[in-house]
mmCIF file of N, CA, C and O in Angstrom:
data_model
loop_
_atom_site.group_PDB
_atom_site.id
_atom_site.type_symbol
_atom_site.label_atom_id
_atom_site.label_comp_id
_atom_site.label_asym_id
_atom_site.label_seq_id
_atom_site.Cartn_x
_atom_site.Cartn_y
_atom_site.Cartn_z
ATOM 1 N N UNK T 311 85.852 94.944 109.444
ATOM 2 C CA UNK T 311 86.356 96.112 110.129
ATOM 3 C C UNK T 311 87.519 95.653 111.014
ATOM 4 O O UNK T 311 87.272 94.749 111.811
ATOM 5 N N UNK T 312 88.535 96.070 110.982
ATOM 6 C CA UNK T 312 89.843 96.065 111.832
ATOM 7 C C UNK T 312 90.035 97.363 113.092
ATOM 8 O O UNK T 312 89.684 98.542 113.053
ATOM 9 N N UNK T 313 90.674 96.646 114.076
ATOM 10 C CA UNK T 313 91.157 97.590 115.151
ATOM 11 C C UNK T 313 92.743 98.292 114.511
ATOM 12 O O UNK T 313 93.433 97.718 113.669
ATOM 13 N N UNK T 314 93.001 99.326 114.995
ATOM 14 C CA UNK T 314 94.581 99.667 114.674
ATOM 15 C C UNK T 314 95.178 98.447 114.563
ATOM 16 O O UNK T 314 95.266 97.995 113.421
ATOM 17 N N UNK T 315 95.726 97.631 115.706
ATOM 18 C CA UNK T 315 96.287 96.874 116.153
ATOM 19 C C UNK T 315 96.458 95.666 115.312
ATOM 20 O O UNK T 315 97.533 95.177 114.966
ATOM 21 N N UNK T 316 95.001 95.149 114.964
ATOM 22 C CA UNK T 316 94.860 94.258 114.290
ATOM 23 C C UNK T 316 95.126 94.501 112.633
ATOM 24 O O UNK T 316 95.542 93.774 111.731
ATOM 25 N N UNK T 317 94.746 95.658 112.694
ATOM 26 C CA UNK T 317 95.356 96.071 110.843
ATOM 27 C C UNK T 317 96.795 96.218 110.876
ATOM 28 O O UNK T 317 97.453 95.851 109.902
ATOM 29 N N UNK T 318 97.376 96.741 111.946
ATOM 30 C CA UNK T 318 99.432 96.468 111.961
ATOM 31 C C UNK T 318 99.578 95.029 111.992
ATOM 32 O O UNK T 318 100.367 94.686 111.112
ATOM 33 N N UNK T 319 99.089 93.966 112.717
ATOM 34 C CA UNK T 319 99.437 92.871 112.754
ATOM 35 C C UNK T 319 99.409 92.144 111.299
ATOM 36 O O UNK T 319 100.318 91.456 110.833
ATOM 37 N N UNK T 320 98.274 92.422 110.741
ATOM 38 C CA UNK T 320 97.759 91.667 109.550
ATOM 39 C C UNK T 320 97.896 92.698 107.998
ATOM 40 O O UNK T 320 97.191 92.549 107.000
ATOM 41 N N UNK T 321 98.846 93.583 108.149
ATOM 42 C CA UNK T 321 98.633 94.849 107.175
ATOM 43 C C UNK T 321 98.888 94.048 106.235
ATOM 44 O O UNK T 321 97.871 94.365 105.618
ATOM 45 N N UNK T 322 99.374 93.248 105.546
ATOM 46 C CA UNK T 322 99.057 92.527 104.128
ATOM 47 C C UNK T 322 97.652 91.820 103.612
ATOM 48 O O UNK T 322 97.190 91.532 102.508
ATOM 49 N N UNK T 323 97.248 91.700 104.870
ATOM 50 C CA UNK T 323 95.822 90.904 104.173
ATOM 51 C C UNK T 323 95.116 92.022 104.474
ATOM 52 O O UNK T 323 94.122 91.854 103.768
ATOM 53 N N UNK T 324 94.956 93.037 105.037
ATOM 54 C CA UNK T 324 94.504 94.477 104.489
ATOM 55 C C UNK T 324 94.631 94.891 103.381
ATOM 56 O O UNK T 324 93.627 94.996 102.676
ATOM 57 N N UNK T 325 96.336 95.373 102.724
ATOM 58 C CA UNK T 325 96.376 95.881 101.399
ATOM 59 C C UNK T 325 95.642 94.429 100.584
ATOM 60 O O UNK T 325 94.955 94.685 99.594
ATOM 61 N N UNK T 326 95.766 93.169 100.934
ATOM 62 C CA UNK T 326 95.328 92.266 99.455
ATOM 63 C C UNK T 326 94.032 92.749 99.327
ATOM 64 O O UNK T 326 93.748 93.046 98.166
ATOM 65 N N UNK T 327 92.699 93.011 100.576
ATOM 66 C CA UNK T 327 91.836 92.871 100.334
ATOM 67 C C UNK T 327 91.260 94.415 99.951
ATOM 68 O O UNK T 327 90.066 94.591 99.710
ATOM 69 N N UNK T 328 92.039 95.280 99.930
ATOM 70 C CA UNK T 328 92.046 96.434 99.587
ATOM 71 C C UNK T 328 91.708 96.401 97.867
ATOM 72 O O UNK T 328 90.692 96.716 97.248
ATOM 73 N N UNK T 329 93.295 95.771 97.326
ATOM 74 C CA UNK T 329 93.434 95.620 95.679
ATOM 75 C C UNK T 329 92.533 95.029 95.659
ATOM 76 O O UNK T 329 91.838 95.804 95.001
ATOM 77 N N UNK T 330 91.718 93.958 95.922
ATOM 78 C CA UNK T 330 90.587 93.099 95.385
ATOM 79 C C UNK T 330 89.293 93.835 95.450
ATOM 80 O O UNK T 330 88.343 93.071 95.274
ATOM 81 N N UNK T 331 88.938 95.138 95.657
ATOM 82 C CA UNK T 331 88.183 96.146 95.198
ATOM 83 C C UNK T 331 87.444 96.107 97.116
ATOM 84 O O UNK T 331 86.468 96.778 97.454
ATOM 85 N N UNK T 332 88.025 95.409 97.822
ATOM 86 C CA UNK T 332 86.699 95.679 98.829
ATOM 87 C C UNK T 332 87.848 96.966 100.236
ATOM 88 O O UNK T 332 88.826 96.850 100.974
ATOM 89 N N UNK T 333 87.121 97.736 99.948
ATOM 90 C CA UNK T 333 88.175 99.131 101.025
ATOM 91 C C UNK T 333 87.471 98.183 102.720
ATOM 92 O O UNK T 333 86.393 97.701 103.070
ATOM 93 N N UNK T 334 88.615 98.320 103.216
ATOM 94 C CA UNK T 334 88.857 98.032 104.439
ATOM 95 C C UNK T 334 88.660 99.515 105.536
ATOM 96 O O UNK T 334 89.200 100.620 105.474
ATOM 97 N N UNK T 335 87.983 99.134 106.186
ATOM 98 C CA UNK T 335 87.815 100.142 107.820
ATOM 99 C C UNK T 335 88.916 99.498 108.601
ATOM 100 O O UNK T 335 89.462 98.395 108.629
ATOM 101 N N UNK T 336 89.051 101.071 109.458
ATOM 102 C CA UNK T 336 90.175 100.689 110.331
ATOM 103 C C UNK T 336 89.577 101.494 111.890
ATOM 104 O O UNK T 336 89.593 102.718 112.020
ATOM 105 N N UNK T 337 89.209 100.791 112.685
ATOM 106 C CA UNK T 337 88.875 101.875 114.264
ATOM 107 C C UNK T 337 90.051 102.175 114.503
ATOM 108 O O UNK T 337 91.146 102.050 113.954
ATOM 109 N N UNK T 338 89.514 102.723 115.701
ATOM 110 C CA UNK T 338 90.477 103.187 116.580
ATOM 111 C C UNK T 338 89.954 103.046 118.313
ATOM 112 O O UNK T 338 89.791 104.250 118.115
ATOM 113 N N UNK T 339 89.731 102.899 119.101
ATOM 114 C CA UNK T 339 89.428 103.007 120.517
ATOM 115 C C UNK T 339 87.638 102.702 119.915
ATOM 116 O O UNK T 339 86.785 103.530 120.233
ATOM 117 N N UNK T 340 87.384 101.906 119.362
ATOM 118 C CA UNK T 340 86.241 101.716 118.998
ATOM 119 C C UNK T 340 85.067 102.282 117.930
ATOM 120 O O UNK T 340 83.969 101.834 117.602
ATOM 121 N N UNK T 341 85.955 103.684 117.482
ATOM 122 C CA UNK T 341 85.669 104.566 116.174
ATOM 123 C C UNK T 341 85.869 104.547 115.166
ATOM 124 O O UNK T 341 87.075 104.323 115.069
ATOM 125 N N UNK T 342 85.352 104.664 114.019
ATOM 126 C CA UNK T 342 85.897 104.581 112.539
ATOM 127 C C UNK T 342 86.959 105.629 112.533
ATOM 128 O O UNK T 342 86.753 106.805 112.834
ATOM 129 N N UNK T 343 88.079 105.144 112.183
ATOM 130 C CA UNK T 343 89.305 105.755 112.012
ATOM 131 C C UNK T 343 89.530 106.083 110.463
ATOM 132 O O UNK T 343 89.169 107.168 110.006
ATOM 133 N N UNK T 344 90.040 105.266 109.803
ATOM 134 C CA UNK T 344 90.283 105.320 108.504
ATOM 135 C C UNK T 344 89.590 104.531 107.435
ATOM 136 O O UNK T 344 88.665 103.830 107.846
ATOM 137 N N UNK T 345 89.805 104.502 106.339
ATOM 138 C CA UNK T 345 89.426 103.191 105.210
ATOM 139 C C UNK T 345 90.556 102.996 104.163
ATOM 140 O O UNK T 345 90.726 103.879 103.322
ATOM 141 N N UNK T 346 91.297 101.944 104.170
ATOM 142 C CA UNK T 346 91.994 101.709 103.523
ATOM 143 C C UNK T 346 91.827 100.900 101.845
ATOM 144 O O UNK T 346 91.652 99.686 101.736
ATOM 145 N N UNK T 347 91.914 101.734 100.798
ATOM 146 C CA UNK T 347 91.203 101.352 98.983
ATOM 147 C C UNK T 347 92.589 101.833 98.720
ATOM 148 O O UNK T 347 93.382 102.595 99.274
ATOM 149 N N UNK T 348 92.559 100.897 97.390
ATOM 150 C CA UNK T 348 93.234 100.379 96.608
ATOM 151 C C UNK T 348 93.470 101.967 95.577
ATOM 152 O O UNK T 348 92.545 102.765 95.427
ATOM 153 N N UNK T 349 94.637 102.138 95.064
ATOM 154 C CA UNK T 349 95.261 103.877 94.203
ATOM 155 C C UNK T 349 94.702 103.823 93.413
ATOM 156 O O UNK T 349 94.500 105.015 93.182
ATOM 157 N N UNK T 350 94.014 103.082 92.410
ATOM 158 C CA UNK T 350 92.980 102.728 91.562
ATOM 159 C C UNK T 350 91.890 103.256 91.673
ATOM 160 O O UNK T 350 91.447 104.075 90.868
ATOM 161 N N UNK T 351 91.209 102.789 92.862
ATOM 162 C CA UNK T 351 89.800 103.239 93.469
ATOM 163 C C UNK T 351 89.727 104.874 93.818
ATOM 164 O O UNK T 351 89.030 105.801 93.405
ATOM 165 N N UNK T 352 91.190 104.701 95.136
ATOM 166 C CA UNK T 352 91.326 106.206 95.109
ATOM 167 C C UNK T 352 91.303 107.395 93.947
ATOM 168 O O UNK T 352 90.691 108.452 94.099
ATOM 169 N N UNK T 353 91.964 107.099 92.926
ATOM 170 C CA UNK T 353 91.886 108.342 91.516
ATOM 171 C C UNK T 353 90.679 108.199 90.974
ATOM 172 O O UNK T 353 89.976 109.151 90.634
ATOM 173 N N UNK T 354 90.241 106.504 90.815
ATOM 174 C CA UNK T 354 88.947 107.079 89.996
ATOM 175 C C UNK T 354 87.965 108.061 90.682
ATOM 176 O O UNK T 354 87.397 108.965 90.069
ATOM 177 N N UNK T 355 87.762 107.732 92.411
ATOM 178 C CA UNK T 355 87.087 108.464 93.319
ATOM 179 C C UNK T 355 87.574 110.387 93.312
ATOM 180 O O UNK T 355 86.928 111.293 93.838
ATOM 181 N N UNK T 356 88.662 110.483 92.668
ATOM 182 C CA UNK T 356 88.979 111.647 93.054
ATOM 183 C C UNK T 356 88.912 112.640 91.458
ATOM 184 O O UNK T 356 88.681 113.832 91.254
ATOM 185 N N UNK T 357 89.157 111.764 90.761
ATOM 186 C CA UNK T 357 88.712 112.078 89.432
ATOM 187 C C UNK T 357 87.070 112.268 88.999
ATOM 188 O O UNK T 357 86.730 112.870 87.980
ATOM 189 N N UNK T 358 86.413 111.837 89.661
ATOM 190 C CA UNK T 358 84.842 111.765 89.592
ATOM 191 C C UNK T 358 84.649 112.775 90.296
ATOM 192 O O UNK T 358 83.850 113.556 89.779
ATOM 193 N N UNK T 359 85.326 113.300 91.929
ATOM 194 C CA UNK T 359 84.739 114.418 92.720
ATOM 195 C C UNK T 359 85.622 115.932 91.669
ATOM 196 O O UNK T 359 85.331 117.103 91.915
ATOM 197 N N UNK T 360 86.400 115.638 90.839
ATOM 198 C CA UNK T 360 87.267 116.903 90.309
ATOM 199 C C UNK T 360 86.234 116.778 89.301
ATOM 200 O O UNK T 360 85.809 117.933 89.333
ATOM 201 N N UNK T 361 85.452 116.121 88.329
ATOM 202 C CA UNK T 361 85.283 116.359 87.252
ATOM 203 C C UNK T 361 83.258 117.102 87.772
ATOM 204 O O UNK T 361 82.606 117.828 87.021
ATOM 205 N N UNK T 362 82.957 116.794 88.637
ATOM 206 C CA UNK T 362 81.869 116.867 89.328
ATOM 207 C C UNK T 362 81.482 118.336 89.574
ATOM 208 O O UNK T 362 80.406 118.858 89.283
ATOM 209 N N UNK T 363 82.885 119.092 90.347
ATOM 210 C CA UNK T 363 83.119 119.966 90.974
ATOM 211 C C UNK T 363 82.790 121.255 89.779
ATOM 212 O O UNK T 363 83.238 121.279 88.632
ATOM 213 N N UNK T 364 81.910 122.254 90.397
ATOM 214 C CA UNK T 364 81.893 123.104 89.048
ATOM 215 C C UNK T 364 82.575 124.688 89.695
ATOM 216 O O UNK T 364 82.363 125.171 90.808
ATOM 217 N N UNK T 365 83.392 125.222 88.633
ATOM 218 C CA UNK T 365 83.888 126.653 89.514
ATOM 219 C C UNK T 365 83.738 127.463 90.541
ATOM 220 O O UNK T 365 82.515 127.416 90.668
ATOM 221 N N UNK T 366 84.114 128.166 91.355
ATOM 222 C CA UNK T 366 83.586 128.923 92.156
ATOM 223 C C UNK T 366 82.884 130.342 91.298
ATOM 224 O O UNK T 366 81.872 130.907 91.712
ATOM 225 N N UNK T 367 83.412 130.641 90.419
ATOM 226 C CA UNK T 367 82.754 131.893 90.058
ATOM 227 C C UNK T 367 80.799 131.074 89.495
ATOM 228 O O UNK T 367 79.649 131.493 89.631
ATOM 229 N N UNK T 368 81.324 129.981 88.967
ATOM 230 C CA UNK T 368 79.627 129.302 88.528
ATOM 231 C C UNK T 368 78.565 129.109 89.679
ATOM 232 O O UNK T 368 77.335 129.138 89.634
ATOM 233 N N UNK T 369 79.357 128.923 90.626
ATOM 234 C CA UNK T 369 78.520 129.072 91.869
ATOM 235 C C UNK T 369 77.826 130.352 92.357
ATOM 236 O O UNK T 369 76.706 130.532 92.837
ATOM 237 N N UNK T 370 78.643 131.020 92.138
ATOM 238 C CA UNK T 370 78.501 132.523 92.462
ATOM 239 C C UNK T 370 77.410 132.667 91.986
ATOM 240 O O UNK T 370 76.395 132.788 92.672
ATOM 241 N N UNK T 371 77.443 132.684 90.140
ATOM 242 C CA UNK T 371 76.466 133.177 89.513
ATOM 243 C C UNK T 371 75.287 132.192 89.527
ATOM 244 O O UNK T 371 74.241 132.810 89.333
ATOM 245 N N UNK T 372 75.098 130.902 89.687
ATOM 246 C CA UNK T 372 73.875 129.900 90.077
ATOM 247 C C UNK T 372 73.166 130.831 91.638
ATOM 248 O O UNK T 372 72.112 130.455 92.151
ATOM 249 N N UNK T 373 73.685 131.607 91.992
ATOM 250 C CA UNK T 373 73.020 132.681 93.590
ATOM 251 C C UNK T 373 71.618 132.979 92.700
ATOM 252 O O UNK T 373 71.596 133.704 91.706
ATOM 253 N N UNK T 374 70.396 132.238 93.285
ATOM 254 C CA UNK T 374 69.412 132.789 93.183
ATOM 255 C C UNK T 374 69.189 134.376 93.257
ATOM 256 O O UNK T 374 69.827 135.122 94.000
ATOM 257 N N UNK T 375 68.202 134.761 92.385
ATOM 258 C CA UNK T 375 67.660 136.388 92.828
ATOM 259 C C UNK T 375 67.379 137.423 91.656
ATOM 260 O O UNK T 375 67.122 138.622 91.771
ATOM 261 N N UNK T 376 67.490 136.675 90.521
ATOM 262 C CA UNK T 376 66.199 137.163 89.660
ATOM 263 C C UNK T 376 67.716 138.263 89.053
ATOM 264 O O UNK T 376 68.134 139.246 89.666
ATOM 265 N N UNK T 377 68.254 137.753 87.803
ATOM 266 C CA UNK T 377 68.781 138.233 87.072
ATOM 267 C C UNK T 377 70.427 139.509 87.503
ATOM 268 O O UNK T 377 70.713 140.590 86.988
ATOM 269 N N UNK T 378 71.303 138.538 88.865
ATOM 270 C CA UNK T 378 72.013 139.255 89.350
ATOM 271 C C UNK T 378 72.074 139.933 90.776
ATOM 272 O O UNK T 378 72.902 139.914 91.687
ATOM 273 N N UNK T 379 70.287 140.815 90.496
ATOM 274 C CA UNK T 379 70.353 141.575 91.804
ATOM 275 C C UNK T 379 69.565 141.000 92.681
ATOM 276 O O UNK T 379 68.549 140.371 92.388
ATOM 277 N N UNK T 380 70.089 141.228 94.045
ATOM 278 C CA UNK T 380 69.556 141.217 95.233
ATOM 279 C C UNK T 380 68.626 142.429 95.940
ATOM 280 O O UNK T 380 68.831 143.620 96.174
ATOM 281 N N UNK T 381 67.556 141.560 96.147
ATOM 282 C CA UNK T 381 66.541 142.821 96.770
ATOM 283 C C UNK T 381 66.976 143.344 97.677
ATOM 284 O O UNK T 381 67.589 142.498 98.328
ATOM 285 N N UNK T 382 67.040 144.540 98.254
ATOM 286 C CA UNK T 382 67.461 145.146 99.108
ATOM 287 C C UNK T 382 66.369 145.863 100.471
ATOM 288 O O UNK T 382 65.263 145.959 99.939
ATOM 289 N N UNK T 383 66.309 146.148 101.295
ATOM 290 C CA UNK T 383 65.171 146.201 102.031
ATOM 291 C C UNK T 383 65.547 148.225 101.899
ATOM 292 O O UNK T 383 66.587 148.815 101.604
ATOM 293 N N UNK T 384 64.107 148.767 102.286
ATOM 294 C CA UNK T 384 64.012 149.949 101.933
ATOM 295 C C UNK T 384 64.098 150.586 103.248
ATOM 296 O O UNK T 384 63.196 151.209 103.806
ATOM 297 N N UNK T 385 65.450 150.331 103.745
ATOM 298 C CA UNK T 385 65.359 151.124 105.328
ATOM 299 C C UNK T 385 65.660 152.733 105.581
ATOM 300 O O UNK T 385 66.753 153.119 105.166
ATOM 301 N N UNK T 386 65.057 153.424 106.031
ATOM 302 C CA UNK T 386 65.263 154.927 106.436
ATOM 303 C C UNK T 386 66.017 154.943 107.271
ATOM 304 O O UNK T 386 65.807 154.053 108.094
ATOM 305 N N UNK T 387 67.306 155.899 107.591
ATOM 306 C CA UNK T 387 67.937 156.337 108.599
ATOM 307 C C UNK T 387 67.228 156.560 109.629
ATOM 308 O O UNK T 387 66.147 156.956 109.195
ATOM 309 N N UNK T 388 67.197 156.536 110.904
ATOM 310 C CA UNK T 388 66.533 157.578 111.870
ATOM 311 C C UNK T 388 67.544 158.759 112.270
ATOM 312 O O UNK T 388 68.762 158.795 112.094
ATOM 313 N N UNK T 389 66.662 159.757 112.883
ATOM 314 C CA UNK T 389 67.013 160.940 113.163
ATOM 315 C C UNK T 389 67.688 160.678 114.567
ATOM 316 O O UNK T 389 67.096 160.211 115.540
ATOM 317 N N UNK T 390 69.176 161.094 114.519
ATOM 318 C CA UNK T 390 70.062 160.573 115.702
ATOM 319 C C UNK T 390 70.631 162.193 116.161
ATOM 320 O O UNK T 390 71.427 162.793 115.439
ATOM 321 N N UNK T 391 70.051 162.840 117.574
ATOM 322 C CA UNK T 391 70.230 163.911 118.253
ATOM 323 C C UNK T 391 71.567 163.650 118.629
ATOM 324 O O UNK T 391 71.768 162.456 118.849
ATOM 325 N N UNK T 392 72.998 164.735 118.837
ATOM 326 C CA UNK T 392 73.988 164.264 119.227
ATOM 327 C C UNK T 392 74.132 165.563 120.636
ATOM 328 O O UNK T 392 75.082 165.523 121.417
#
């Protein structure tokens, strides 16, 4: 894990150890800031979450509730004096 500071000082032996498959952390004021991986890693990672991802309308229709409909509750108006 690297500080900002220390990943600007040393940013090449960051990217090497990046390409060599191991993603690098980067803090910040003592927080995980970033992770720095290799464009490789990145597409296959982003190609796996796109191919993963299923439509929004498939979602829609995966909505539990028994063939479409939603039960509805059987509420009466009340009688409102004006």
């Amino acid at each position: 894990m690297w500080s900002v500071q220390d990943a600007k000082n040393k940013f090449s032996a960051v990217v090497d150890a990046a390409l060599a498959g191991q993603p690098q952390e980067v803090t910040r004021r003592g927080k995980p800031a970033v992770v720095v991986l290799s464009a490789q890693e990145y597409h296959r990672l982003l190609t796996a979450a796109v191919g993963a991802r299923e439509s929004f309308a498939a979602h829609l229709l995966a909505f539990p509730g028994g063939e479409g409909e939603i039960a509805r509750a059987q509420v009466q108006p009340r009688d409102v004096a004006f």
